[in-house]
XYZ file of C-alpha atoms in Angstrom:
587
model
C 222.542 -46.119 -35.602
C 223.263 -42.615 -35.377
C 226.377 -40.785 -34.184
C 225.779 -40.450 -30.581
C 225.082 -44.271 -30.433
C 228.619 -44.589 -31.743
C 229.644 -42.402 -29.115
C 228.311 -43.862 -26.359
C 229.115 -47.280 -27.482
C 233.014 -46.427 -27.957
C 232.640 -45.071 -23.934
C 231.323 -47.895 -22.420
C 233.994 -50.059 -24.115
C 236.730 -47.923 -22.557
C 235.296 -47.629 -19.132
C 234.973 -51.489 -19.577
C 238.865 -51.645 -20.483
C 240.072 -49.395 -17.800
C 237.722 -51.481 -14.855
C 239.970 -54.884 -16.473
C 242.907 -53.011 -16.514
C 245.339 -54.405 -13.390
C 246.861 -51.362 -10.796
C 250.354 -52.440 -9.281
C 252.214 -49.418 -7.823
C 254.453 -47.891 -5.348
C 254.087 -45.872 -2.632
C 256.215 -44.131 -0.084
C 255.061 -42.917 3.402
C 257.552 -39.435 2.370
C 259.185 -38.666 -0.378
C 262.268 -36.757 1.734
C 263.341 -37.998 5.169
C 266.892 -37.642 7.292
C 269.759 -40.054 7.340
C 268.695 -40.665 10.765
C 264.751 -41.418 10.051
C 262.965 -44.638 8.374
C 261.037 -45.392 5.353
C 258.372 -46.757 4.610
C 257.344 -48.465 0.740
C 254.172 -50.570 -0.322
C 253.783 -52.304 -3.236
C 250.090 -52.466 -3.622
C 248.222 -54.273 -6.160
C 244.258 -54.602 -6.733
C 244.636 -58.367 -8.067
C 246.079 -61.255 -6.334
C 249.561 -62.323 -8.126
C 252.590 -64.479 -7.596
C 256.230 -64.277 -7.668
C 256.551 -60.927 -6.226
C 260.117 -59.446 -6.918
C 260.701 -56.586 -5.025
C 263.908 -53.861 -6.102
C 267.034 -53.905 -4.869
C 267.307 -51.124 -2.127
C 270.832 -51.271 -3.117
C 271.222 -47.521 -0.906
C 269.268 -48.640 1.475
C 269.497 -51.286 4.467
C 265.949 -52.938 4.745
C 265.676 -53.125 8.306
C 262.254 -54.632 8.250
C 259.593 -56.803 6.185
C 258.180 -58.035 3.734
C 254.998 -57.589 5.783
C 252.170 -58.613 3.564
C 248.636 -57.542 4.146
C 244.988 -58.554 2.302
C 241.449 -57.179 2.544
C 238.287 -57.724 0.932
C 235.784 -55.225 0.865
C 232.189 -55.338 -0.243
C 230.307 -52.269 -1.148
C 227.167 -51.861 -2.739
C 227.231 -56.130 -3.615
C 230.397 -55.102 -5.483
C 234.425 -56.563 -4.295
C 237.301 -54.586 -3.890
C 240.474 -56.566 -3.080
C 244.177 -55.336 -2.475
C 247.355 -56.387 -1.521
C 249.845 -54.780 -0.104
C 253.829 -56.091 0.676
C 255.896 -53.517 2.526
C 259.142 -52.848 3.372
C 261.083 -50.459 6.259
C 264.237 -48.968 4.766
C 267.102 -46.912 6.233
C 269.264 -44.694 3.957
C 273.054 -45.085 4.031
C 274.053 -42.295 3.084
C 272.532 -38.435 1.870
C 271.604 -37.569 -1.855
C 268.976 -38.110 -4.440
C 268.170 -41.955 -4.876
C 265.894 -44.025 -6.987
C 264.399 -46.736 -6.129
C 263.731 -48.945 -9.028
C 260.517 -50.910 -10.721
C 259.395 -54.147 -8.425
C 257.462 -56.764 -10.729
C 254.809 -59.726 -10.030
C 252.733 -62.043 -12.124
C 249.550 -61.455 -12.514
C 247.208 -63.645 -14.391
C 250.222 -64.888 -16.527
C 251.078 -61.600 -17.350
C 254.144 -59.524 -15.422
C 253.412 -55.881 -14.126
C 255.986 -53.450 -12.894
C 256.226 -50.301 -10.747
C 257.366 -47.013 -11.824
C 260.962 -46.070 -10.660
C 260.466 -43.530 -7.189
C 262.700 -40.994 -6.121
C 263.848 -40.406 -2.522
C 265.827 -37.464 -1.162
C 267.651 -37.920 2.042
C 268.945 -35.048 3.932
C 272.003 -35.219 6.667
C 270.075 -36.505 10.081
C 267.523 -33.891 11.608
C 266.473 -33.235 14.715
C 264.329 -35.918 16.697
C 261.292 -35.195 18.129
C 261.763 -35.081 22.161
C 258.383 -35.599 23.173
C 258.271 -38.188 26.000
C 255.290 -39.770 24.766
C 257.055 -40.406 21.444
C 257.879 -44.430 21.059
C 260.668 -43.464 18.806
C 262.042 -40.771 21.489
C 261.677 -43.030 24.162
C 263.564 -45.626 22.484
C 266.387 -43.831 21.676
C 266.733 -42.777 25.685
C 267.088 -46.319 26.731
C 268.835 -48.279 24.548
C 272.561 -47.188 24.015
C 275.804 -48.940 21.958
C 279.178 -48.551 24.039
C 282.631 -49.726 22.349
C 285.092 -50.059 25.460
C 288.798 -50.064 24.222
C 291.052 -52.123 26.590
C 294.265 -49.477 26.341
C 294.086 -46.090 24.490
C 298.040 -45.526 24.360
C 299.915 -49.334 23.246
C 302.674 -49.897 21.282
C 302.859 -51.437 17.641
C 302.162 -55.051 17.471
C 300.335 -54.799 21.293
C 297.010 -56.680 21.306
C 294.432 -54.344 22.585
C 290.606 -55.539 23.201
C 287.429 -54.064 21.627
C 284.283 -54.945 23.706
C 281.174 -53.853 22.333
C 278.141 -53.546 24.849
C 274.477 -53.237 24.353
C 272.550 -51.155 27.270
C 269.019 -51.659 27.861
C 267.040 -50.294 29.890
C 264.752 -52.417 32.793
C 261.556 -51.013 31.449
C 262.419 -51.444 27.796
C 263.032 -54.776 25.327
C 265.007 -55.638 22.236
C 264.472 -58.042 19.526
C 265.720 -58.411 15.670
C 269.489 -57.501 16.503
C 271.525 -57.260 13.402
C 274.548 -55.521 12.400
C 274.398 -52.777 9.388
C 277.576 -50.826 9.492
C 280.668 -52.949 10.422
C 283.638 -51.115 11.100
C 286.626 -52.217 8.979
C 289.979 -52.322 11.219
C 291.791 -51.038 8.299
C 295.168 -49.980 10.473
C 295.031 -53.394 12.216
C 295.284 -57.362 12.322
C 291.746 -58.265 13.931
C 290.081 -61.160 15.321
C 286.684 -61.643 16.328
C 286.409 -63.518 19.464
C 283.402 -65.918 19.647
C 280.863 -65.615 22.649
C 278.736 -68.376 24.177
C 274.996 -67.065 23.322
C 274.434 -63.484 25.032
C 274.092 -63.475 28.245
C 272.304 -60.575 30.081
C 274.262 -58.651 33.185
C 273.761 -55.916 35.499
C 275.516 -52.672 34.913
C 275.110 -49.263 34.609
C 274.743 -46.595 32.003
C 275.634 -42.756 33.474
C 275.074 -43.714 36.841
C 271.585 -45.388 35.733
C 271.280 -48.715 36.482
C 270.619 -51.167 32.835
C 271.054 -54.453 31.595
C 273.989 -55.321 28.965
C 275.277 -57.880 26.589
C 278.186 -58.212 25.202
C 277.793 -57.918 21.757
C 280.593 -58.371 20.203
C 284.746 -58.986 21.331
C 287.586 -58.369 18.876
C 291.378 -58.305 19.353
C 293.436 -55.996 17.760
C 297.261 -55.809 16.746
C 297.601 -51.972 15.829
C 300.441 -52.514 12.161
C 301.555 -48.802 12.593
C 301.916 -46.269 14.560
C 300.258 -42.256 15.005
C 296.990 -41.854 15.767
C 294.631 -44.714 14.155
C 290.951 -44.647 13.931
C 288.607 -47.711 15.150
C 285.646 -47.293 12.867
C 282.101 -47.475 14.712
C 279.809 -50.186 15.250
C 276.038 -49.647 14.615
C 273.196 -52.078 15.236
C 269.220 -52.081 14.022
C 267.234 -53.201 17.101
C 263.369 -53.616 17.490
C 263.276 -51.278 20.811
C 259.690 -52.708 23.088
C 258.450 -49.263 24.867
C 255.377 -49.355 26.836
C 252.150 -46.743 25.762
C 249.903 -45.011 27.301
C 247.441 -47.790 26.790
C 246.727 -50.491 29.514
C 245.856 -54.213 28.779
C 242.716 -55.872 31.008
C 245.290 -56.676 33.963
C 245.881 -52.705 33.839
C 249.924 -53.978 32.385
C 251.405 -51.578 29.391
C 250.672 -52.339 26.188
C 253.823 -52.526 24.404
C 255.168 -50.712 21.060
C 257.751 -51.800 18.978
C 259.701 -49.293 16.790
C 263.060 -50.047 14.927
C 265.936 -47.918 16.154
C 269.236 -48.008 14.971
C 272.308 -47.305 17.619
C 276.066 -46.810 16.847
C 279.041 -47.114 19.378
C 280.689 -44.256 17.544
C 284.524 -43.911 16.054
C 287.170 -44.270 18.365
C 290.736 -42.962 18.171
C 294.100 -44.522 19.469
C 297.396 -43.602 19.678
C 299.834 -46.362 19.092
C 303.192 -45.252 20.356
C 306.330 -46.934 17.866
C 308.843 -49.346 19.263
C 312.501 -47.534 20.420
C 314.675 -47.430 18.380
C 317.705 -47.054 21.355
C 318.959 -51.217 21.396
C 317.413 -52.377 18.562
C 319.088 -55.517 17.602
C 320.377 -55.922 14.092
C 317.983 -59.167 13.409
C 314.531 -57.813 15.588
C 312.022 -59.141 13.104
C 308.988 -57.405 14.976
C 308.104 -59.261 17.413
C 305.960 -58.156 20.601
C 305.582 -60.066 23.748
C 307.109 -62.641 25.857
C 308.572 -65.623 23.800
C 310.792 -68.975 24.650
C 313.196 -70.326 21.772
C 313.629 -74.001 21.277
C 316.622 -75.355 18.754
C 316.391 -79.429 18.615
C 317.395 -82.551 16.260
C 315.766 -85.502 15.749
C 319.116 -87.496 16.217
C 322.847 -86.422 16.733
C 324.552 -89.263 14.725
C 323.534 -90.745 11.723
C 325.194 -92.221 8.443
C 325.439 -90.764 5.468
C 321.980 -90.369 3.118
C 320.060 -90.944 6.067
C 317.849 -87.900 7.194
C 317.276 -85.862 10.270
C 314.823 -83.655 11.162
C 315.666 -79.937 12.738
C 313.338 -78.117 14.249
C 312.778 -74.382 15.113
C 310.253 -73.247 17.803
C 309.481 -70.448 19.140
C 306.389 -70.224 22.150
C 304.790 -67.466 24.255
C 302.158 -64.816 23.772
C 302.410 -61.686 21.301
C 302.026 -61.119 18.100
C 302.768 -64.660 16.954
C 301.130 -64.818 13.337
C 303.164 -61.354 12.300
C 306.693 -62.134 12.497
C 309.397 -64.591 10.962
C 311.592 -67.089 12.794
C 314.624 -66.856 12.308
C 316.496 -69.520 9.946
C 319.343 -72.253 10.796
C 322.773 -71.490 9.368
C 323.376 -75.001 8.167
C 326.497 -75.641 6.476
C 326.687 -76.236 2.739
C 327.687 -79.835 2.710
C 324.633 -80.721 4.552
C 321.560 -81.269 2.094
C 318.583 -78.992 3.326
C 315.417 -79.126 2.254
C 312.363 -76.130 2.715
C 310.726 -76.446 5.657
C 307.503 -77.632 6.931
C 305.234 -75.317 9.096
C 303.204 -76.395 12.077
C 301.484 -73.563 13.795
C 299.671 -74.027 17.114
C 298.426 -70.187 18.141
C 294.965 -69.255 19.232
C 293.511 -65.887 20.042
C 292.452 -65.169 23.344
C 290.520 -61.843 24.521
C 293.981 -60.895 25.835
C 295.911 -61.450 22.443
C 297.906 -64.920 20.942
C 299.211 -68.008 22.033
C 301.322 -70.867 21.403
C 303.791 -71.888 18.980
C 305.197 -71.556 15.630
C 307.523 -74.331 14.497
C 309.417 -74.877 11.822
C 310.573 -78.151 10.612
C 313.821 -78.649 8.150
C 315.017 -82.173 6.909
C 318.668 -82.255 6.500
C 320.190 -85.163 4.606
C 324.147 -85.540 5.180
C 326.377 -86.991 1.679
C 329.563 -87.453 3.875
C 331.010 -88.991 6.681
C 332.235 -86.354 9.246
C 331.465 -83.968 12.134
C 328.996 -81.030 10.978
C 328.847 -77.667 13.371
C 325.409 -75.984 13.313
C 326.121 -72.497 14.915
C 323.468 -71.304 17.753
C 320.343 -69.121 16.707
C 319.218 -66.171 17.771
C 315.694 -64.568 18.726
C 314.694 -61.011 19.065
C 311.930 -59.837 20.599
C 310.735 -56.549 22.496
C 309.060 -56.832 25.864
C 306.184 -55.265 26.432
C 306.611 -55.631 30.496
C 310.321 -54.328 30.730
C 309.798 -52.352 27.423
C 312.855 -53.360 26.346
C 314.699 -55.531 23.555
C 315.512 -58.836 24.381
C 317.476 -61.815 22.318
C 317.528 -65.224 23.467
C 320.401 -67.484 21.631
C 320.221 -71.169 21.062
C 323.454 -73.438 22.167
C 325.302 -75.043 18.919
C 324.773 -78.268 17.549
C 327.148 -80.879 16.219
C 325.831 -83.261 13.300
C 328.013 -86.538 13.358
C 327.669 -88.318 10.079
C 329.257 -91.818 11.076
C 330.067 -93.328 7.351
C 328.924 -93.269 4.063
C 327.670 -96.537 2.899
C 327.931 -95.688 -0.749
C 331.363 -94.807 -0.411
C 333.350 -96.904 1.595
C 336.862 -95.353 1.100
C 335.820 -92.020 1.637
C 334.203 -93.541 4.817
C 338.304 -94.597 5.809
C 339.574 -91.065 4.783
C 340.259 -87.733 6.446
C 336.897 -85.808 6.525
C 338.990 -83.149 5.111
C 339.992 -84.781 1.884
C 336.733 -86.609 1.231
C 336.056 -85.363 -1.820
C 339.472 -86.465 -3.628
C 338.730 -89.593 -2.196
C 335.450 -90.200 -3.976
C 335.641 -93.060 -6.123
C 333.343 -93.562 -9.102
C 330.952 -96.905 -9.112
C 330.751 -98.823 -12.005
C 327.044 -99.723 -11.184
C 325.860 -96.446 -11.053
C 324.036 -96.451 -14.345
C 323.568 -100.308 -14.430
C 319.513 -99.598 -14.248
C 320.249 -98.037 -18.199
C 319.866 -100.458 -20.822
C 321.759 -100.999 -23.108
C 320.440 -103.836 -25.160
C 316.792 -104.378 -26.251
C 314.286 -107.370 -25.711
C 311.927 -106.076 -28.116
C 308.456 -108.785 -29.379
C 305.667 -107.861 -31.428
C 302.383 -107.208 -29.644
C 299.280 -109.342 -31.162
C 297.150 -106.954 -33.608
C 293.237 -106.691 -33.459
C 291.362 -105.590 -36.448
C 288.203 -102.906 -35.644
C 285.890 -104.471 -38.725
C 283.290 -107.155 -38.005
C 284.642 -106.750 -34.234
C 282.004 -106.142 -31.040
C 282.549 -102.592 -31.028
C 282.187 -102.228 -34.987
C 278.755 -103.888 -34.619
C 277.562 -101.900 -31.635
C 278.238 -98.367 -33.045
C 276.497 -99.645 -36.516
C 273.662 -100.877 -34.765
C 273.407 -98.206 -31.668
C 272.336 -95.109 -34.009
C 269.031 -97.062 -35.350
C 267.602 -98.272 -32.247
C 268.605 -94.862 -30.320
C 265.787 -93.504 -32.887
C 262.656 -95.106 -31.431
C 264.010 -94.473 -27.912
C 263.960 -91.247 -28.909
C 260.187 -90.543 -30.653
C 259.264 -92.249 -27.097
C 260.547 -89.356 -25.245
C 259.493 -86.515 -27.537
C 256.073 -88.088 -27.071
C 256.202 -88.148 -23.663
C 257.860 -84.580 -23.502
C 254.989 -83.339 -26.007
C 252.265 -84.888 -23.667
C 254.236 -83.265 -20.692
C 254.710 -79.397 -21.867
C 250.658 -79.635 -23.338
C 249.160 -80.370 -19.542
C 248.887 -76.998 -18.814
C 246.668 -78.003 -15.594
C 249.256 -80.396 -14.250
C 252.227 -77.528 -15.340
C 250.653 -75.012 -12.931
C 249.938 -77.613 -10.039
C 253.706 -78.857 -10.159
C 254.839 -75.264 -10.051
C 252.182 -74.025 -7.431
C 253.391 -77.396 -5.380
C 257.006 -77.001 -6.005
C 256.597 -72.881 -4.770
C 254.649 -74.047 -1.433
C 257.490 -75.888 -1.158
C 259.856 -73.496 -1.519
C 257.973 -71.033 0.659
C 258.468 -74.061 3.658
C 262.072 -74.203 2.886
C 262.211 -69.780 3.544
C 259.996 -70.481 6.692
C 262.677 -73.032 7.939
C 265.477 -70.709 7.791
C 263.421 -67.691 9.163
C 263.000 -69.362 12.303
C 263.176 -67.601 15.228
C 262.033 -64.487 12.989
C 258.770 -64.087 14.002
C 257.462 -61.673 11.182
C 259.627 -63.322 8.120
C 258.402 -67.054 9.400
C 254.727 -66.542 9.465
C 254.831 -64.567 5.987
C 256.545 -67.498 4.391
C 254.702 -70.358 6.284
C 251.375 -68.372 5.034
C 252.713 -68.497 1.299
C 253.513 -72.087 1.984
C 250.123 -73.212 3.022
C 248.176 -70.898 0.675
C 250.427 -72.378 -2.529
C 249.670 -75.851 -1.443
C 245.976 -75.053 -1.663
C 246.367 -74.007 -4.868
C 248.353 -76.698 -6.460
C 245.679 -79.298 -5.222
C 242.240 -77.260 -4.833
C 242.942 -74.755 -8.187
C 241.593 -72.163 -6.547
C 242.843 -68.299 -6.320
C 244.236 -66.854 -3.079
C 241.153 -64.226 -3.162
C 238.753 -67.514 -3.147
C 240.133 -68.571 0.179
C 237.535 -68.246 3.277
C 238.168 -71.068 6.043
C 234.821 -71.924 4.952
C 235.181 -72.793 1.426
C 238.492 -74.261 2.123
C 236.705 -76.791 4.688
C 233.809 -77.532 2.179
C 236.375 -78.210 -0.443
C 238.599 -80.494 1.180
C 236.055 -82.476 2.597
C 234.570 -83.351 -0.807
C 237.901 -84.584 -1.487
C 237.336 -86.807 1.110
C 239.997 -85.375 3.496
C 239.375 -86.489 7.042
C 237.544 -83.495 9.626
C 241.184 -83.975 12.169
C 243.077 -82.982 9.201
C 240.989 -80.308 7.857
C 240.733 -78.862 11.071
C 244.326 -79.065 11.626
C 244.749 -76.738 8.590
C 242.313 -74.412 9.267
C 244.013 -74.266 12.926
C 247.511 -73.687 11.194
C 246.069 -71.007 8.980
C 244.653 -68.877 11.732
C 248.400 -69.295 13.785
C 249.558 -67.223 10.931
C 246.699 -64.773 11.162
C 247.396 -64.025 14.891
C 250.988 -64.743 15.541
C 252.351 -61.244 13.710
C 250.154 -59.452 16.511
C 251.083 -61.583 19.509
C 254.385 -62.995 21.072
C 255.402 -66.678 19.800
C 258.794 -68.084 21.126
C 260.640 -69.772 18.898
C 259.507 -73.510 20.623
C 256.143 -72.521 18.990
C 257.802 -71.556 15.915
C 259.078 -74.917 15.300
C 255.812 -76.444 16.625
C 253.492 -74.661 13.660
C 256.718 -75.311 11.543
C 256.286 -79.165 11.825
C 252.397 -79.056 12.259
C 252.563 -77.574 9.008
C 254.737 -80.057 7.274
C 253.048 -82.835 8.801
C 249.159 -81.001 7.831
C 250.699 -81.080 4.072
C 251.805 -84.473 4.105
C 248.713 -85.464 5.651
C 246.133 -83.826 3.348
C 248.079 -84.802 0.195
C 247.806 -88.573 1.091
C 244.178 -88.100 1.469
C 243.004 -86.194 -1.414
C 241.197 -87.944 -4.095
């Protein structure tokens, strides 16, 4: 064999090497885009894998997919397959990112993308042409935050109503929050809505449709000028296109926009400081004070309970009520809260009550002086203190002092006298017995942990056998992890529903996996065809094959046609039902 034999040889091995060799890679749809514009990455792959792992996007918000996508090509009798999972990404924020490797199993082996680098710029300039989805979106869908007061005082409640505009020839779908503002400079409270209604308003003199998106309440904790960070949404924006469907309708686009209410800025205005009363504690609104006892007369060690309450609306959860001034011979202990406020759209109500157990040691009569209350009023705009009436404690006798119970309150304590039974529950002689001994040797226990240790050791060969026969079924290995993944792939369809996109991916996954955990066949072998011929030689019945075959071509067609979320749950439980059907059958 001479030289160029070798030659040749050594060539057709390395073209043969570099046809085997797997491609899994990258791409972006630009490699430098505005803070304001999208992105676009597929992960493409010329060989079908499993357990996909995509990178974080850690400066990014994905604001769309996975979308997955197959095709088979023939040309010249010779296949060409790729696969292709991509993602739509927003940037946060402007500078040089990299977005790192994404991995996936192929063939028992694990392949992984080069890192990619992005530049974002600050946001350019849209396009304005009115045939431009993007353009068109961004005219009729609009984020308003309406503030209920611009100028209130510390501690006022003020309300933050978010509102989503639409326009009548546009739709939405896919709302989610990506930039929630903080509410640094202020107690907040989200107030819950009852689904979203739509209403009838109007936008610059335009007429629209709105929801309320979102209500909060806010008690502004200083005063100056304080900032109300923005709001901003990602929203699947339906424009119509040029294009007509048979009826002569609009076809319909869908392009992801993302709208912001903007920052808003308050000025909270400080409370006076002309009649300030020397115990104001902070509180705002309109309160009531209530001072009661459980009981007026009692006898000694018995207990009572005192309790503080103050009611109204303001800023309830941000101030401190004001404490008894119970005298010293009165036992007191720490008292128990029991707070009843909830959070309107118009700020709090209810009560905050105190309760304080008080446990007399003497007879005699015990003055508890009046309290006072503080508060400034937002409707007069002026301090007001509302004083309690005093309280007299009368401790009738003291059981475990009889003479002091005969004596002058006023010399009680020189008329203590000591009792000689005080200590009579100390001992002072001994009954002590010897307790019966037990010996460990020759007992139950000694011959159980002699005996446990030799028959734990064929116990134990059984299970390394079994184990060892376990770990070696390589076949039954992959079929309990393809089974347990189709599995887990119906659990993610589950809790995508009412996703449309995520659902159908994962329901796919779901139904392909459970093919190949009982068929052992690739996801590039599937045709409905071969699927039909296979299941029927495991002597599946026609209903149920057809039943899959039905369920696989939902999936095909719902990502490119509406599907409510009824029929959602309607392929979700065909599904489960098709797998529990087929599995039954197969022989």
């Amino acid at each position: 064999m001479n030289f160029k034999n070798h030659i040749l040889i050594i060539a057709l091995l390395f073209s043969t090497l570099l046809a085997a060799q797997v491609k899994f890679e990258a791409k972006l749809s630009k490699a430098k885009l505005g803070l304001n514009e999208r992105l676009r990455i597929d992960f493409e792959m010329d060989k079908d894998g499993d357990n996909f792992v995509p990178p974080s996007f850690a400066d990014f918000t994905v604001v769309g997919g996975p979308n997955t996508s197959v095709s088979n090509t023939w040309i010249n009798g010779k296949r060409s397959f790729k696969k292709t999972y991509s993602y739509f990404l927003a940037p946060k924020k402007v500078g040089k990112f990299t977005i790192k490797q994404g991995t996936i199993e192929i063939d028992g082996e694990t392949y992984k993308t080069f890192p990619i680098t992005v530049e974002v710029t600050p946001a350019v300039e849209l396009p304005t042409d009115p045939n431009d989805p993007n353009y068109v979106a961004s005219q009729n869908i609009h984020l308003v935050a309406e503030v209920s007061k611009a100028n209130p005082y510390l501690n006022e409640p003020i309300t933050v109503t978010y509102k989503l505009y639409v326009s009548r020839e546009t739709g939405v779908s896919n709302i989610r929050e990506i930039d929630n503002p903080k509410f640094s400079d202020f107690w907040s409270q989200n107030i819950p809505t009852n689904g979203l209604p739509v209403q009838n308003g109007q936008f610059n003199g335009e007429d629209y449709r709105y929801v309320i998106w979102r209500r909060t309440v806010l008690y502004p904790q200083k005063s100056g000028e304080l900032k109300i960070e923005p709001l901003s949404l990602d929203v699947t924006v339906e424009v119509p296109s040029n294009r007509r469907d048979f009826f002569g309708g609009p076809l319909m686009t869908q392009v992801n926009k993302t709208v912001s209410a903007g920052a808003r800025t308050i000025k909270v205005k400080p409370l006076p400081e002309q009649g300030k009363p020397a115990n104001f504690g902070g509180a705002v609104g309109e309160f009531d004070l209530i001072v009661s006892t459980s009981k007026k007369e009692l006898k000694a060690t018995e207990s009572l309970q005192l309790t503080v309450e103050v009611s109204g609306k303001g800023n309830m959860k941000l101030f401190e009520l004001p404490k008894p001034n119970i005298p010293s011979a009165l036992e007191v202990y720490d008292p128990v809260k029991d707070d009843k406020v909830s959070t309107r759209i118009d700020g709090m109500y209810g009560a905050r009550i105190e309760n304080y157990t008080i446990v007399p040691q003497f007879k005699g009569k015990y003055p508890i002086p009046g309290i006072s209350f503080s508060y400034f009023d937002l409707k007069t705009e002026q301090y007001k203190t509302i004083t309690s009436n005093e309280m007299v404690i009368d401790v009738l006798d003291d059981p475990m002092n009889p003479v002091a119970s005969n004596a002058n309150p006023a010399n009680i304590k020189q008329a203590i006298v000591a009792n000689a039974e005080a200590f009579a529950y100390i001992k002072s002689q001994t009954n002590l017995r010897p307790k019966d001994g037990s010996y460990f040797f020759k007992s139950t226990a000694f011959w159980t942990s002699l005996l446990a240790p030799l028959l734990a050791i064929p116990l134990a060969l059984i299970v390394r056998r079994r184990r060892e026969s376990y770990l070696s079924d390589e076949v039954g290995m992959r079929m309990r992890a393809q089974d347990k993944l189709a599995k887990k792939y119906l659990g993610e369809a589950k809790k995508s529903l009412g996703q449309k996109e995520l659902f159908y991916v994962a329901l796919e996954r779901a139904l392909h996996n459970f093919l190949k955990a009982k068929l052992h066949i690739e996801t590039s072998e599937f045709s409905k065809d071969k699927i039909e011929e296979l299941l029927s030689k495991r002597q599946v019945s026609q209903e149920s094959v057809s039943e899959f075959i039905t369920l696989l071509e939902s999936c095909e067609l719902a990502r490119y046609s509406p599907a409510t979320d009824v029929t959602m749950q309607q392929d979700y439980n065909n599904s489960a039902t098709a797998i529990a059907a087929i599995d039954k059958q197969l022989r």
